[in-house]
Amino acid sequence: MSVKFTFEEALGRTGFGRYSYTVIGAIGVNTIAYACITYGTIIIVPSSACELHTTSTQRGILAAGPIIGLILGSGLWGLLADLFGRRRTLLISILSAAFVNVLSSFSVNWIMLLCLQFLSALLASGLFSQSMSMLSESVPVAKRNVVMLLANSISFLAQGLMAVFAIPIIPLTFSYYIPILNIHWNSWRTLQIVYSLPSLVAAGWMYYLEESPKFAYARGMHDESLEILKRIHNINYRGTREIFEVVEIVKLQKPPTFTIKEQIFPLFRLPLLKSTVIMTLLLIFQQTGAFIMWLPTISNQVLKLVKEGEGTELTVCGVLNASRTWEPNSGVSPCSLDVAAMLTLFTLGLIHSILICLVSIVVNKVGRRNMVIIITTVCGLCGIVVNLVPNIFVSGILFMVFMAGFIVISLYMAMAVALFPTHLRAFALSFVLSGGRVALFASVQIINYLLENNCEFSFHLFSGIFALSALLASFLSDDSKTMKN
């Protein structure tokens, strides 16, 4: 009589090897593709300003278009992934988004660019949450937190890679007239094509991956799930004599029903209601990303003051007030590339990636929840005291520590994966991310106003809210003992 294994036991027997690294790489490229398509407008909008003759108001609308697409499409793609599978939905999403993104490079006016950028973001809106779901369901539980954090470190590096792609391309001066469209093919249109290439690489990589074995299991396809696990084991242990000992897995007594109603409503009923509310609020409270757009202005002004040997007694808000300008790329032509700003974004992305790697080393000992409490408390308090220290160097360091709090998003994703069941996971991740995106859209507008009219209060307000995340996270169960086991 054969021994039956639970699904997690069977997944653990597949090991951690070539297939596991392949999945991590594919999901990493997915997150880069996601960033290039949805956030590429940060660079494309100012670079296209002269040719499309956009005003500052129109550029603001162009920047908002993809964010709205992300908010509207995320839940839908999560629902589709829970109904039809991670791999299939990811392939459709990434290829369709890349196609529309390529089309947007042929935009004849800003309205066409807005519509196509909105559509491409809508199509790509589920890439991040679906990728995290598939990754978490394809590796043994003992390695799950580490691999998710490593994949997230690649996503943070993606913002820097966007800058690296732009620096050599945007300054190019070539221009080829296309009579049929009455446009000139130039550097910003080329960059838009380049931003679509990671999607093609990711789609090709994803094509050779297996479907999430846990998704197949949750759908009641036990035999198919077992076959997927066998193939994963064979790849992980290729070249060895290791035998997959699992011949049967414990079947679900009552596979969940898959209707739209049953995919959505359980998140808003006990016992999942508490997790849904807390995880959504944690994403809403995390608005350090809204300050990123001001980082180039602050760093440039600090370098200027240091070079002149003045202003060392200023705080971060003092630097912003001294700049006498309230646009992120001050002093730069709307059609040119601020290389210093791009290098600043790259440096920030690199720092975030390194921090995530460091967190991945200790997270299994400390626990996800406790790690969130530590990071939000430290970074939130640093944000509160940023403008209480009259020294630009100390104030700047405190600001960078506050900005480092952005990495908790990776921990939030790992926590959400553990809190929500497989058959609801993709939609649940998409839903809580949408809450954060709605808050981000509002926070950018609020912070822009406050930094100009009451800079210190903006730091006190948003840093205080971020620090409160520690209290909110404390209502979740302590997972440190479970993770050690």
XYZ file of C-alpha atoms in Angstrom:
485
model
C 0.000 0.000 0.000
C 1.489 3.317 -1.100
C 1.893 6.205 1.323
C -0.161 9.290 0.577
C 1.518 12.665 0.845
C -0.117 16.038 1.391
C 0.416 18.487 -1.438
C 2.993 20.540 0.486
C 4.900 17.388 1.402
C 4.887 16.290 -2.239
C 6.050 19.756 -3.369
C 8.838 19.595 -0.804
C 9.975 16.260 -2.305
C 10.490 17.934 -5.705
C 13.532 19.687 -4.225
C 15.057 23.051 -5.035
C 17.203 23.070 -8.151
C 17.255 23.982 -11.834
C 13.511 24.354 -12.240
C 13.278 26.484 -9.104
C 15.980 28.853 -10.382
C 14.282 28.924 -13.783
C 10.985 29.977 -12.205
C 12.715 32.683 -10.164
C 14.407 34.010 -13.314
C 11.182 33.971 -15.330
C 9.218 35.749 -12.603
C 12.052 38.263 -12.219
C 11.922 39.108 -15.934
C 8.122 39.297 -15.623
C 8.424 41.984 -12.972
C 10.905 43.929 -15.126
C 8.474 43.732 -18.059
C 5.659 44.874 -15.771
C 7.650 47.890 -14.586
C 8.739 48.901 -18.104
C 5.186 48.810 -19.457
C 3.318 50.369 -16.545
C 5.881 52.891 -15.283
C 7.783 53.678 -18.482
C 5.639 56.801 -18.824
C 7.801 58.429 -16.131
C 10.465 58.761 -18.830
C 8.370 58.668 -22.002
C 6.039 61.553 -21.083
C 8.696 64.282 -20.648
C 10.778 62.924 -23.545
C 7.839 63.123 -25.960
C 6.684 66.573 -24.831
C 8.209 68.595 -27.672
C 7.017 66.422 -30.539
C 3.503 65.950 -29.138
C 3.333 69.583 -27.912
C 1.959 68.611 -24.509
C 1.275 71.119 -21.777
C 2.090 70.460 -18.123
C -1.574 69.579 -17.534
C -1.576 67.117 -20.427
C 1.646 65.549 -19.183
C 0.000 65.098 -15.795
C -2.943 63.328 -17.434
C -0.555 61.119 -19.425
C 1.230 60.116 -16.229
C -2.071 59.301 -14.512
C -3.436 57.147 -17.362
C -1.417 53.982 -16.607
C -2.143 54.234 -12.875
C -5.866 54.242 -13.586
C -5.371 51.259 -15.897
C -3.578 49.400 -13.093
C -6.382 50.111 -10.650
C -9.177 49.045 -13.000
C -7.562 45.925 -14.432
C -5.811 44.324 -11.484
C -8.841 42.629 -9.937
C -10.079 41.304 -13.270
C -6.762 39.623 -14.109
C -6.564 38.161 -10.613
C -10.006 36.662 -11.068
C -9.063 35.206 -14.460
C -5.872 33.706 -13.013
C -7.870 31.980 -10.268
C -10.341 30.633 -12.824
C -8.126 29.622 -15.759
C -4.613 29.202 -14.383
C -1.523 31.300 -13.705
C 0.624 30.384 -16.703
C -2.041 30.837 -19.383
C -3.247 34.138 -17.967
C 0.297 35.456 -17.611
C 1.118 34.648 -21.244
C -2.021 36.365 -22.556
C -1.507 39.380 -20.313
C 2.161 39.951 -21.070
C 1.933 39.446 -24.849
C -1.154 41.635 -25.275
C 0.342 44.387 -23.104
C 3.593 44.317 -25.088
C 1.710 44.511 -28.389
C -0.278 47.570 -27.288
C 2.874 49.161 -25.859
C 4.566 48.783 -29.252
C 1.537 50.367 -30.929
C 1.796 53.340 -28.571
C 5.227 54.133 -30.044
C 3.367 55.118 -33.246
C 1.112 57.615 -31.453
C 0.292 60.628 -33.595
C -0.818 62.819 -30.667
C -0.954 62.810 -26.895
C -4.533 61.521 -26.740
C -3.605 58.419 -28.736
C -0.578 57.899 -26.481
C -2.799 58.282 -23.398
C -5.353 55.720 -24.627
C -2.749 53.145 -25.626
C -0.713 53.592 -22.438
C -3.894 53.198 -20.396
C -4.776 50.023 -22.316
C -1.292 48.512 -22.032
C -1.278 49.161 -18.261
C -4.758 47.639 -18.013
C -3.541 44.504 -19.799
C -0.385 44.305 -17.668
C -2.066 45.184 -14.368
C -2.185 41.612 -13.092
C 1.374 40.620 -13.990
C 2.900 41.305 -10.603
C 0.282 39.597 -8.434
C -0.060 36.623 -10.807
C 3.720 36.215 -10.941
C 3.985 36.196 -7.150
C 1.163 33.656 -6.930
C 2.787 31.330 -9.455
C 6.205 31.593 -7.814
C 4.887 30.863 -4.331
C 2.994 27.805 -5.596
C 5.942 26.287 -7.480
C 8.643 26.076 -4.784
C 8.770 24.187 -1.453
C 7.402 26.050 1.528
C 10.833 26.062 3.223
C 12.228 28.278 0.433
C 9.075 30.265 -0.315
C 9.813 33.449 1.619
C 13.372 33.681 0.357
C 12.513 33.206 -3.321
C 9.647 35.690 -3.155
C 11.909 38.298 -1.603
C 14.603 37.637 -4.220
C 12.051 37.999 -7.030
C 10.880 41.254 -5.458
C 14.467 42.482 -5.302
C 14.547 42.160 -9.100
C 11.328 44.184 -9.334
C 12.909 46.992 -7.312
C 15.947 46.900 -9.573
C 13.596 47.269 -12.564
C 13.066 50.981 -11.871
C 16.820 51.424 -12.150
C 16.972 49.352 -15.322
C 14.414 51.650 -16.940
C 16.804 54.518 -16.324
C 19.747 52.488 -17.672
C 17.796 51.787 -20.881
C 16.899 55.464 -21.272
C 20.285 57.099 -20.666
C 21.941 56.019 -23.967
C 18.773 56.175 -26.114
C 16.932 59.413 -25.303
C 19.874 61.767 -26.135
C 20.089 60.330 -29.686
C 19.160 62.978 -32.261
C 18.045 60.858 -35.247
C 14.618 61.548 -36.760
C 12.956 59.664 -39.655
C 9.742 60.982 -41.111
C 6.860 58.504 -41.636
C 4.514 60.175 -44.148
C 1.546 57.825 -43.697
C 1.315 58.745 -40.007
C 2.821 62.229 -40.250
C 5.185 61.491 -37.374
C 8.943 61.447 -36.879
C 10.500 58.244 -35.601
C 12.969 59.327 -32.941
C 14.560 58.338 -29.666
C 11.519 58.289 -27.348
C 9.604 56.064 -29.783
C 12.590 53.728 -29.945
C 12.733 53.594 -26.159
C 9.077 52.595 -26.103
C 9.950 49.593 -28.284
C 12.867 48.749 -26.010
C 10.522 48.807 -23.017
C 8.440 46.110 -24.744
C 11.362 43.706 -25.240
C 11.454 42.361 -21.647
C 7.842 41.251 -22.152
C 8.836 39.129 -25.152
C 11.717 37.588 -23.220
C 9.420 36.884 -20.265
C 6.733 35.332 -22.483
C 9.278 33.039 -24.148
C 10.591 32.009 -20.743
C 7.096 31.452 -19.356
C 6.130 29.270 -22.304
C 8.512 26.531 -21.152
C 7.368 26.600 -17.526
C 4.814 24.248 -15.996
C 1.466 25.450 -14.728
C 1.358 26.078 -10.995
C 1.026 22.574 -9.487
C -0.878 23.965 -6.528
C -3.409 25.640 -8.820
C -4.075 22.312 -10.538
C -4.399 20.645 -7.128
C -6.780 23.320 -5.828
C -8.952 22.822 -8.908
C -9.323 19.146 -8.051
C -7.025 17.979 -10.882
C -4.977 15.746 -8.590
C -3.490 13.503 -11.268
C -2.407 16.466 -13.390
C -0.912 18.137 -10.322
C 1.074 14.983 -9.541
C 2.386 14.818 -13.120
C 3.533 18.452 -12.897
C 5.325 17.695 -9.630
C 7.083 14.722 -11.247
C 8.333 16.878 -14.131
C 9.555 19.556 -11.709
C 11.402 16.890 -9.699
C 13.024 15.466 -12.837
C 14.368 18.887 -13.817
C 15.551 19.744 -10.298
C 17.384 16.441 -9.970
C 18.519 16.024 -13.573
C 21.829 14.199 -13.707
C 21.289 12.456 -10.365
C 19.717 9.177 -9.317
C 17.222 10.827 -6.991
C 13.803 9.153 -7.318
C 10.480 10.953 -6.813
C 8.933 8.887 -4.056
C 5.451 10.372 -4.270
C 2.969 8.172 -6.121
C -0.203 9.575 -4.615
C -1.235 12.815 -2.952
C -4.080 13.338 -0.524
C -7.104 14.426 -2.509
C -9.277 17.335 -1.566
C -12.481 16.023 -0.046
C -14.474 18.872 -1.491
C -12.762 20.892 -4.226
C -13.855 24.558 -4.113
C -16.482 25.747 -6.554
C -15.205 28.140 -9.208
C -17.779 30.814 -9.879
C -17.240 34.547 -9.895
C -19.333 34.814 -6.727
C -17.256 32.202 -4.886
C -14.005 33.840 -6.059
C -14.856 37.263 -4.635
C -17.251 37.047 -1.668
C -15.141 34.767 0.598
C -12.568 37.565 0.931
C -15.220 39.715 2.622
C -16.523 37.030 4.964
C -14.995 35.435 8.024
C -12.410 33.989 8.435
C -10.683 35.848 5.550
C -12.238 39.274 6.204
C -9.635 40.160 8.853
C -6.739 39.316 6.522
C -8.315 41.230 3.626
C -8.852 44.381 5.695
C -5.419 44.351 7.354
C -3.449 43.618 4.182
C -5.346 46.293 2.210
C -4.768 48.881 4.953
C -1.065 47.986 5.123
C -0.737 48.698 1.381
C -2.719 51.940 1.789
C -0.531 53.101 4.692
C 2.654 52.434 2.688
C 3.027 55.607 0.634
C 6.787 56.161 0.693
C 6.748 55.577 -3.072
C 4.889 58.876 -3.529
C 8.047 60.687 -2.350
C 10.272 59.011 -4.953
C 9.426 61.598 -7.603
C 11.017 64.259 -5.352
C 14.242 62.363 -4.789
C 16.032 63.717 -7.916
C 15.165 67.295 -6.947
C 16.464 66.834 -3.424
C 19.673 65.048 -4.472
C 20.454 67.603 -7.198
C 19.914 70.535 -4.850
C 22.039 68.927 -2.125
C 24.906 68.420 -4.588
C 24.591 72.040 -5.677
C 24.665 73.327 -2.101
C 27.631 71.126 -1.202
C 29.518 72.311 -4.279
C 28.897 75.931 -3.303
C 29.781 75.224 0.319
C 26.444 76.566 1.563
C 23.217 75.257 3.073
C 24.687 72.517 5.231
C 22.416 73.687 8.073
C 19.271 73.001 6.023
C 16.859 70.086 6.361
C 15.311 68.186 3.435
C 12.367 70.582 3.380
C 14.816 73.455 3.597
C 16.485 72.163 0.445
C 13.137 71.958 -1.349
C 12.256 75.484 -0.285
C 15.682 76.717 -1.409
C 15.224 75.210 -4.851
C 12.339 77.644 -5.564
C 10.961 75.128 -8.036
C 8.202 72.588 -7.638
C 8.701 70.175 -10.502
C 10.659 66.934 -10.111
C 12.959 67.657 -13.073
C 13.557 71.303 -12.392
C 15.814 73.151 -14.745
C 15.604 70.423 -17.359
C 13.991 70.866 -20.753
C 10.690 68.924 -20.971
C 12.109 67.076 -23.982
C 15.497 66.127 -22.570
C 16.695 63.524 -20.144
C 17.855 64.497 -16.677
C 20.757 62.041 -16.419
C 21.361 62.884 -12.753
C 17.735 62.061 -11.975
C 17.991 58.760 -13.864
C 21.163 57.792 -11.997
C 19.450 58.661 -8.721
C 16.555 56.330 -9.559
C 19.001 53.587 -10.514
C 20.889 54.003 -7.239
C 17.661 53.898 -5.249
C 16.540 50.739 -7.043
C 19.914 49.118 -6.396
C 19.777 50.018 -2.696
C 16.270 48.588 -2.393
C 17.371 45.368 -4.110
C 20.334 44.951 -1.768
C 18.149 45.592 1.285
C 15.640 42.962 0.146
C 18.469 40.442 -0.244
C 19.614 41.213 3.312
C 16.057 40.838 4.621
C 15.771 37.456 2.873
C 18.702 36.191 4.965
C 16.998 36.835 8.315
C 13.271 36.681 7.535
C 12.911 32.979 8.341
C 14.390 33.564 11.806
C 12.601 36.825 12.598
C 9.283 36.158 10.836
C 7.478 38.195 8.193
C 5.147 40.002 10.588
C 7.931 40.921 13.027
C 10.121 42.096 10.143
C 7.308 44.387 8.972
C 6.906 45.794 12.492
C 10.638 46.538 12.731
C 10.936 48.155 9.276
C 7.787 50.288 9.483
C 8.652 51.497 12.989
C 12.263 52.449 12.181
C 11.573 53.962 8.762
C 8.412 55.741 9.932
C 10.207 57.369 12.870
C 13.092 58.424 10.604
C 10.572 60.100 8.300
C 9.052 61.983 11.225
C 12.403 63.405 12.397
C 13.777 64.151 8.883
C 13.079 67.868 9.254
C 13.911 68.137 12.937
C 17.680 67.825 12.372
C 19.256 71.068 10.992
C 21.996 69.328 9.069
C 21.478 68.409 5.420
C 23.690 65.321 5.574
C 21.970 63.800 8.616
C 18.563 64.895 7.335
C 19.349 63.338 3.949
C 20.379 60.025 5.549
C 17.145 59.968 7.563
C 15.217 60.617 4.346
C 16.924 57.695 2.611
C 16.129 55.404 5.565
C 12.504 56.520 5.329
C 12.520 55.744 1.600
C 13.944 52.283 2.344
C 10.601 51.476 3.931
C 9.329 50.875 0.399
C 10.747 47.353 0.595
C 7.975 46.199 2.957
C 5.811 45.666 -0.125
C 7.827 42.491 -0.718
C 7.003 41.261 2.778
C 3.348 42.187 2.292
C 3.212 39.992 -0.807
C 4.822 37.082 1.056
C 2.365 37.525 3.927
C -0.634 37.691 1.604
C 0.450 34.500 -0.151
C 0.441 32.713 3.202
C -2.866 34.212 4.370
C -5.089 33.509 1.356
C -5.965 30.035 -0.020
C -4.743 28.994 -3.461
C -8.096 29.221 -5.258
C -8.539 32.859 -4.117
C -4.902 33.956 -4.041
C -4.425 35.773 -7.357
C -7.575 37.859 -6.937
C -6.764 38.539 -3.264
C -3.269 39.812 -4.138
C -4.698 41.939 -6.948
C -7.351 43.393 -4.657
C -4.984 44.452 -1.871
C -2.536 45.877 -4.442
C -5.371 47.892 -5.986
C -6.039 49.463 -2.597
C -2.424 50.583 -2.457
C -2.562 51.928 -6.003
C -5.682 53.991 -5.341
C -4.006 55.424 -2.250
C -0.813 56.115 -4.230
C -2.751 58.038 -6.872
C -4.314 60.223 -4.172
C -1.093 60.539 -2.161
C 0.906 61.890 -5.105
C -1.567 64.746 -5.490
C -1.681 65.465 -1.748
C 2.094 65.310 -1.327
C 2.673 67.580 -4.329
C 0.439 70.199 -2.707
C 1.834 69.807 0.809
C 5.491 69.870 -0.219
C 4.889 73.272 -1.754
C 2.692 74.697 0.997
C 3.587 72.809 4.170
C 6.545 70.532 3.525
C 7.227 69.527 7.126
C 3.610 68.490 7.698
C 3.696 66.177 4.662
C 6.576 64.220 6.218
C 4.966 64.120 9.654
C 1.627 62.974 8.222
C 2.758 60.217 5.861
C 5.611 59.024 8.078
C 3.249 58.814 11.035
C 0.730 56.813 9.003
C 3.519 54.499 7.839
C 4.708 53.964 11.433
C 1.142 53.021 12.412
C 1.536 50.028 10.068
C 3.527 48.385 12.860
C 0.496 48.525 15.152
C -1.756 47.261 12.380
C 0.581 44.365 11.556
C 0.633 43.321 15.220
C -2.972 42.133 14.836
C -1.731 39.387 12.503
C -0.475 36.129 13.993
C 3.246 35.821 14.763
C 4.586 33.550 12.017
C 8.183 33.353 13.275
C 7.760 29.973 14.998
C 5.944 28.486 12.022
C 8.645 29.689 9.628
C 11.435 28.256 11.809
C 9.682 24.892 11.779
